[in-house]
C-alpha atoms as a printed R data frame, in Angstrom:
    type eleno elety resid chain resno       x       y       z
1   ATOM     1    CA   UNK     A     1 308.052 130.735 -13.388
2   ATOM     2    CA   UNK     A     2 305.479 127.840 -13.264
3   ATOM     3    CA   UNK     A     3 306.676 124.309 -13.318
4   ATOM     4    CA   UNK     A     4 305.100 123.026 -16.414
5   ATOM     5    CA   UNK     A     5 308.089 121.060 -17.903
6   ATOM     6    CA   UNK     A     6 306.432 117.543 -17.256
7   ATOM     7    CA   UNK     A     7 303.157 118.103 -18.573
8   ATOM     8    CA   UNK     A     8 304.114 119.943 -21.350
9   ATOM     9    CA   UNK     A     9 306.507 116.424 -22.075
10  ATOM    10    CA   UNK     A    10 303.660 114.476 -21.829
11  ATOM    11    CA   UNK     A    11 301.336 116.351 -24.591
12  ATOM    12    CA   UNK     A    12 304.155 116.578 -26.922
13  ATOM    13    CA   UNK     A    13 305.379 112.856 -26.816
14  ATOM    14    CA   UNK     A    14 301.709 111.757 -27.230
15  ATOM    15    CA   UNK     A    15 301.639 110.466 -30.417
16  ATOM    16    CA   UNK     A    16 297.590 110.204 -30.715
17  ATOM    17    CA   UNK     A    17 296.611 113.713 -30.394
18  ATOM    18    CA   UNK     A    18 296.655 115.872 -33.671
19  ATOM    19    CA   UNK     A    19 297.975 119.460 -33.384
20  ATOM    20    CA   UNK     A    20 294.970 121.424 -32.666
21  ATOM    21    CA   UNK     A    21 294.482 118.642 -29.759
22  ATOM    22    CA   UNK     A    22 297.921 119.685 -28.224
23  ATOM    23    CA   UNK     A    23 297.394 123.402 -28.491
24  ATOM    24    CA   UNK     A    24 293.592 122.943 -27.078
25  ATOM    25    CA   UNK     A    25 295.330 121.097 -23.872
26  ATOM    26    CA   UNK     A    26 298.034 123.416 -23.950
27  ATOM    27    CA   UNK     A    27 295.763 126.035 -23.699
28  ATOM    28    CA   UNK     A    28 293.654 124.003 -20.921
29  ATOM    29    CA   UNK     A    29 296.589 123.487 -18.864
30  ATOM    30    CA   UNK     A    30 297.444 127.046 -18.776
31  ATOM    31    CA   UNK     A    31 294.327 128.097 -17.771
32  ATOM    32    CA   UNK     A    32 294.386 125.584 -14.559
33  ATOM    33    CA   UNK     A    33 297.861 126.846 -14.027
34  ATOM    34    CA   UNK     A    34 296.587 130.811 -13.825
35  ATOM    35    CA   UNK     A    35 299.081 131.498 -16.442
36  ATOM    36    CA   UNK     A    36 298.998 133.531 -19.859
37  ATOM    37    CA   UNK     A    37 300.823 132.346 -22.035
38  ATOM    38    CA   UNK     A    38 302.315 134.027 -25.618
39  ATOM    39    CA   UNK     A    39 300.647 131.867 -27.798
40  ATOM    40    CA   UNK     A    40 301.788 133.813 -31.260
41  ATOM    41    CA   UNK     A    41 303.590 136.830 -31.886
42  ATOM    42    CA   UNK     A    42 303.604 138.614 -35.121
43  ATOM    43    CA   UNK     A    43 305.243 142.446 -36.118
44  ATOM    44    CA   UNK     A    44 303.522 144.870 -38.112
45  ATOM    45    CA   UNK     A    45 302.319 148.470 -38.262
46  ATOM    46    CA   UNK     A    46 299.930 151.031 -38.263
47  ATOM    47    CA   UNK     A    47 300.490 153.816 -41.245
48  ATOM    48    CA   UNK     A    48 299.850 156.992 -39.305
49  ATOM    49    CA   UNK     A    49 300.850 160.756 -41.286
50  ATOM    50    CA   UNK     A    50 303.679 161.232 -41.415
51  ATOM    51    CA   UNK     A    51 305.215 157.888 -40.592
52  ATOM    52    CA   UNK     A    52 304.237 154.129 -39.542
53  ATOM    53    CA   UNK     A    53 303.938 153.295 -36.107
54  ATOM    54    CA   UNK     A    54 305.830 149.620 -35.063
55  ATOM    55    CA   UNK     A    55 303.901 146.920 -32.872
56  ATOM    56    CA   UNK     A    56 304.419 143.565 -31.771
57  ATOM    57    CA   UNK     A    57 301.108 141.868 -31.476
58  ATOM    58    CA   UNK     A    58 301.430 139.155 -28.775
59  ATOM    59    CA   UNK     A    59 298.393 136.802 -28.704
60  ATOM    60    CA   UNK     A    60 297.375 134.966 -25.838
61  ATOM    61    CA   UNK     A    61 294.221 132.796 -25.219
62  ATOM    62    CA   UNK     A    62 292.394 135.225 -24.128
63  ATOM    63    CA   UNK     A    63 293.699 138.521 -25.660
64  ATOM    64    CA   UNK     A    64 295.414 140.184 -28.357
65  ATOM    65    CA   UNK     A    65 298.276 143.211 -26.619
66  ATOM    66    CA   UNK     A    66 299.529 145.382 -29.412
67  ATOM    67    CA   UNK     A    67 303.005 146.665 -27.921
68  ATOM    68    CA   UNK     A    68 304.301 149.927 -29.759
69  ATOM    69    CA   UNK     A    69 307.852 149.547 -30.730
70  ATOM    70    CA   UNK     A    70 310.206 151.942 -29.147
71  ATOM    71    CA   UNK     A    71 312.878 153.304 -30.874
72  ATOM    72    CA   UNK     A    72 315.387 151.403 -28.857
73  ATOM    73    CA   UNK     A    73 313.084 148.338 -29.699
74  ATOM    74    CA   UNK     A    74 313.764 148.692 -33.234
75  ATOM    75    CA   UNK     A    75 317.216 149.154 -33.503
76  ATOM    76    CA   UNK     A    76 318.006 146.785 -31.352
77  ATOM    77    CA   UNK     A    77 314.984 144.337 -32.521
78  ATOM    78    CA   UNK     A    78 315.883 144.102 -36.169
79  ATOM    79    CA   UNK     A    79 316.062 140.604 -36.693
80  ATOM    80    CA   UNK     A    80 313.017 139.755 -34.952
81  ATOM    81    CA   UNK     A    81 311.076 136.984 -36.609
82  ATOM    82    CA   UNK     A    82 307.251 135.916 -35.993
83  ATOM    83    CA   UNK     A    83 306.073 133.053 -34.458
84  ATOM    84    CA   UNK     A    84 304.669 130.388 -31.749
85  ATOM    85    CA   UNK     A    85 305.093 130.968 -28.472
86  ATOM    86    CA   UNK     A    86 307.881 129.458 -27.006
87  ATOM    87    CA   UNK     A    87 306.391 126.445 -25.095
88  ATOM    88    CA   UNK     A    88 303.720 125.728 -27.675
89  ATOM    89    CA   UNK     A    89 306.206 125.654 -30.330
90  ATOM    90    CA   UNK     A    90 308.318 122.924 -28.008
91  ATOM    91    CA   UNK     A    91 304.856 121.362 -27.620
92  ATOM    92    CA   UNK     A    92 304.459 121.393 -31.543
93  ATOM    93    CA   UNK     A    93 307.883 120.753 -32.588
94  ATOM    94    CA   UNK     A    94 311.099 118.384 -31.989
95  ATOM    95    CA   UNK     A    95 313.450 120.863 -33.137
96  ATOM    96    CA   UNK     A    96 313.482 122.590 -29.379
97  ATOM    97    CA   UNK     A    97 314.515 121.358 -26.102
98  ATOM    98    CA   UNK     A    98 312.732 122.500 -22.836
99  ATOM    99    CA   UNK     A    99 316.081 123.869 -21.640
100 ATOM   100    CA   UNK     A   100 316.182 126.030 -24.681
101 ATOM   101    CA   UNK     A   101 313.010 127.708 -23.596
102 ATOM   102    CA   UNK     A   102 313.716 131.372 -22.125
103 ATOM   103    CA   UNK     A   103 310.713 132.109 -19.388
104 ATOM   104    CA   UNK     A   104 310.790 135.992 -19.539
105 ATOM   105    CA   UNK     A   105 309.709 135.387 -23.115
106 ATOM   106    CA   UNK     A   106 307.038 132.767 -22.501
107 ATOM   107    CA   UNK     A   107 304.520 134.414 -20.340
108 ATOM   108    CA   UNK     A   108 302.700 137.404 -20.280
109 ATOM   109    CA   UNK     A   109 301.448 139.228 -16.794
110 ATOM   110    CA   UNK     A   110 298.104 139.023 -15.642
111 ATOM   111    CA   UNK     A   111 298.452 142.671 -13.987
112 ATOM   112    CA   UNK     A   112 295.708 144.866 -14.762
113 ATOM   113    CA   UNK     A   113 298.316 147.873 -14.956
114 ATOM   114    CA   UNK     A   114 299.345 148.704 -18.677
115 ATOM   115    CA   UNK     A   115 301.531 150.962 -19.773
116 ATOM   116    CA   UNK     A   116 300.887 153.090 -22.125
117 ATOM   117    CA   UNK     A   117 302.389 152.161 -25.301
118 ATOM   118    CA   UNK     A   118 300.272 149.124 -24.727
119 ATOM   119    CA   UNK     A   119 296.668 148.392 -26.128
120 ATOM   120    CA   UNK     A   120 294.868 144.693 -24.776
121 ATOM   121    CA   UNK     A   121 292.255 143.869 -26.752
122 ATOM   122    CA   UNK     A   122 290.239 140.818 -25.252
123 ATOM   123    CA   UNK     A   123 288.956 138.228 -27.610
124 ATOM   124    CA   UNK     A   124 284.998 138.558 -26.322
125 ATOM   125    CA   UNK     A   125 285.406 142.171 -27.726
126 ATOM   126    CA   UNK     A   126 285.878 141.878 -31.261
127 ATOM   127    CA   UNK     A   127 283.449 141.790 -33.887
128 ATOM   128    CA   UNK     A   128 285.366 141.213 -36.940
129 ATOM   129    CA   UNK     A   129 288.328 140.155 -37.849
130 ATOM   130    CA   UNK     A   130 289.963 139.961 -41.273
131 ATOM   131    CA   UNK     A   131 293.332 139.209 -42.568
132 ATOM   132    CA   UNK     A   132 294.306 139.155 -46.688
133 ATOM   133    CA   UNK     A   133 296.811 139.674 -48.489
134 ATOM   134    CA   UNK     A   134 297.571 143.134 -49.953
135 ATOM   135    CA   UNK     A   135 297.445 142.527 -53.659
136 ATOM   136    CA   UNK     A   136 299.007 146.612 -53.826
137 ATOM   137    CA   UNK     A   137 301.805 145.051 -52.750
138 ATOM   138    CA   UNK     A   138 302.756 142.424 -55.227
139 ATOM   139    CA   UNK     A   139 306.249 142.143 -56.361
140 ATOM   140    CA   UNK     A   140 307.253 140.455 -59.937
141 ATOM   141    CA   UNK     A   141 310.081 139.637 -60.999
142 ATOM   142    CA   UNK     A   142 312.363 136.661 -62.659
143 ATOM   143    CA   UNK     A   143 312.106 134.436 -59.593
144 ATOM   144    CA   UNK     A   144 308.080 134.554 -59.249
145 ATOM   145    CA   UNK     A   145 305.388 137.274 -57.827
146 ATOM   146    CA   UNK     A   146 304.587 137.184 -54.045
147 ATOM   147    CA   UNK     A   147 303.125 139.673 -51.813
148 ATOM   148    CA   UNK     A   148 305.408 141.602 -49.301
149 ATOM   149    CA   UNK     A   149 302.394 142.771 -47.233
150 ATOM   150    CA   UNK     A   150 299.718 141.243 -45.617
151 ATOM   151    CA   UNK     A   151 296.352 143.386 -43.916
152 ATOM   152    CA   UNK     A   152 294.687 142.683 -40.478
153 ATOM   153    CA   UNK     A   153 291.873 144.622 -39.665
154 ATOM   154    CA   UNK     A   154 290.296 143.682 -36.148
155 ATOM   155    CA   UNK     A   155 286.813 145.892 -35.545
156 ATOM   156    CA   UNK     A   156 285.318 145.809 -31.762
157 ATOM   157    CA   UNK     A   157 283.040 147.192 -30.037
158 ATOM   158    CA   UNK     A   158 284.905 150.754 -29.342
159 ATOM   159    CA   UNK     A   159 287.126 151.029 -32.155
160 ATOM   160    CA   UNK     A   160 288.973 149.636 -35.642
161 ATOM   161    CA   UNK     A   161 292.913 148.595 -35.801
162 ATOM   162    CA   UNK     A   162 294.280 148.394 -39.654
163 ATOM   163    CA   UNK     A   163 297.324 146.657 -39.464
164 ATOM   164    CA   UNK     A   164 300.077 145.957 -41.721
165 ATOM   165    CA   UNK     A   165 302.103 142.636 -41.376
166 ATOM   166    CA   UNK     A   166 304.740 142.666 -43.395
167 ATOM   167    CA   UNK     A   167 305.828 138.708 -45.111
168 ATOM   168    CA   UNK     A   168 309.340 139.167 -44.045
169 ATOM   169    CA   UNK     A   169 308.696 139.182 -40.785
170 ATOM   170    CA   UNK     A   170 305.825 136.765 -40.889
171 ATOM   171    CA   UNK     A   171 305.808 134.554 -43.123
172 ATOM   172    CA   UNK     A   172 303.372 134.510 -46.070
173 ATOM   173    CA   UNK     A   173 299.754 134.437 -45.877
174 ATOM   174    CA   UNK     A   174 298.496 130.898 -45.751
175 ATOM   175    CA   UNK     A   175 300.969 130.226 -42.802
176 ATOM   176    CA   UNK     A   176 299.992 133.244 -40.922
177 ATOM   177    CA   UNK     A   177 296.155 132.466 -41.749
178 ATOM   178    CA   UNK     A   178 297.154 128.982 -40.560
179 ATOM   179    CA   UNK     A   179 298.828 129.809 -37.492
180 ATOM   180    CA   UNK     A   180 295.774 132.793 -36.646
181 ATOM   181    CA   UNK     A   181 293.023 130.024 -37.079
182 ATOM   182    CA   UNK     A   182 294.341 127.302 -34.939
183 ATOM   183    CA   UNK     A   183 295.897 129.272 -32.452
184 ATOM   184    CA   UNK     A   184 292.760 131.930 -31.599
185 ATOM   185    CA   UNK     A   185 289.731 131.638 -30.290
186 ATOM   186    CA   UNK     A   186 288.143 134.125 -33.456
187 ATOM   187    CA   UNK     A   187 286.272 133.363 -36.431
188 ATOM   188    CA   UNK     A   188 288.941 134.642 -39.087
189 ATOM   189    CA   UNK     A   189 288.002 136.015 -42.169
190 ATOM   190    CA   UNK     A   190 289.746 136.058 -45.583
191 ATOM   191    CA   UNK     A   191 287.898 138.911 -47.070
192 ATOM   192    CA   UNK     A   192 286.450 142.350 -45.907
């Protein structure tokens, strides 16, 4: 694992920079470092007849990897729960210590060799990319209406991925459209 620990200290305790200021140097430092970094993770799936398919999407600076869940993933993943990357979330928030961070789930591998349940889509590749809510989702009912299911679509040059992020797992729309905008290097869009 790289040493990072003091530099990372350094962004975080500097009380000057705004957020997107210590992600951009996060960011920068990783990229001196050689490293790849999981910058954001979300779940979600693909609807394919006759069932869904499971992915984690793991984004990075420079790419998006879309992991297919195995089945062992799932049962033994049920809990999992979206969000930052570990060291940009310590970066980002006081409620972590550096000690706290696991390094097998920090960093991705620069290998070129990918297996097969794995697709790597690199930013400089994409052509659109969308994400709304999916109004055929909405739920009513005595405590409010809100929207179980959110819709990323990601077009590139060879091919189209529909995804479906569901709000459990993510969080609801404005903080994944928040998260997606100041964490990736891609013009998001809120409609189609």
């Amino acid at each position: 694992m790289v040493d990072i620990e003091g530099d990372l200290k350094k962004i975080k305790s500097d009380s000057t920079l705004s957020d997107t200021q210590k992600i951009k140097m996060f960011c920068d430092l990783m990229y001196e470092r050689n490293v790849e970094p999981i910058i954001l993770r979300l779940s979600g799936y693909i609807k394919k007849k006759p069932m869904k398919v499971d992915y984690l999407l793991t984004f990075t600076p420079s790419r998006i990897i879309l992991l297919r869940k195995s089945i062992i993933r799932k049962l033994a993943d049920p809990g999992y729960v979206a969000g930052l990357g570990p060291h940009l979330y310590y970066v980002l928030s006081e409620k972590i210590d550096y000690s706290d961070i696991k390094g097998k789930d920090s960093f991705v591998q620069k290998t070129s060799l990918q297996s097969p349940d794995e697709i790597s889509i690199d930013y400089k590749d994409i052509k659109k990319f969308v994400l709304y809510p999916d109004a055929k989702t909405l739920v009513s009912n005595m405590f409010g209406t809100a929207i179980k299911e959110n819709v990323l679509l990601i077009h590139t040059v060879h091919e189209k991925f529909e995804l479906i992020l569901p709000t459990g797992k993510n969080g609801d729309y404005n903080k994944t459209f928040y998260w997606l905008k100041m964490c990736i290097p891609v013009k998001i869009s809120k409609q189609l």
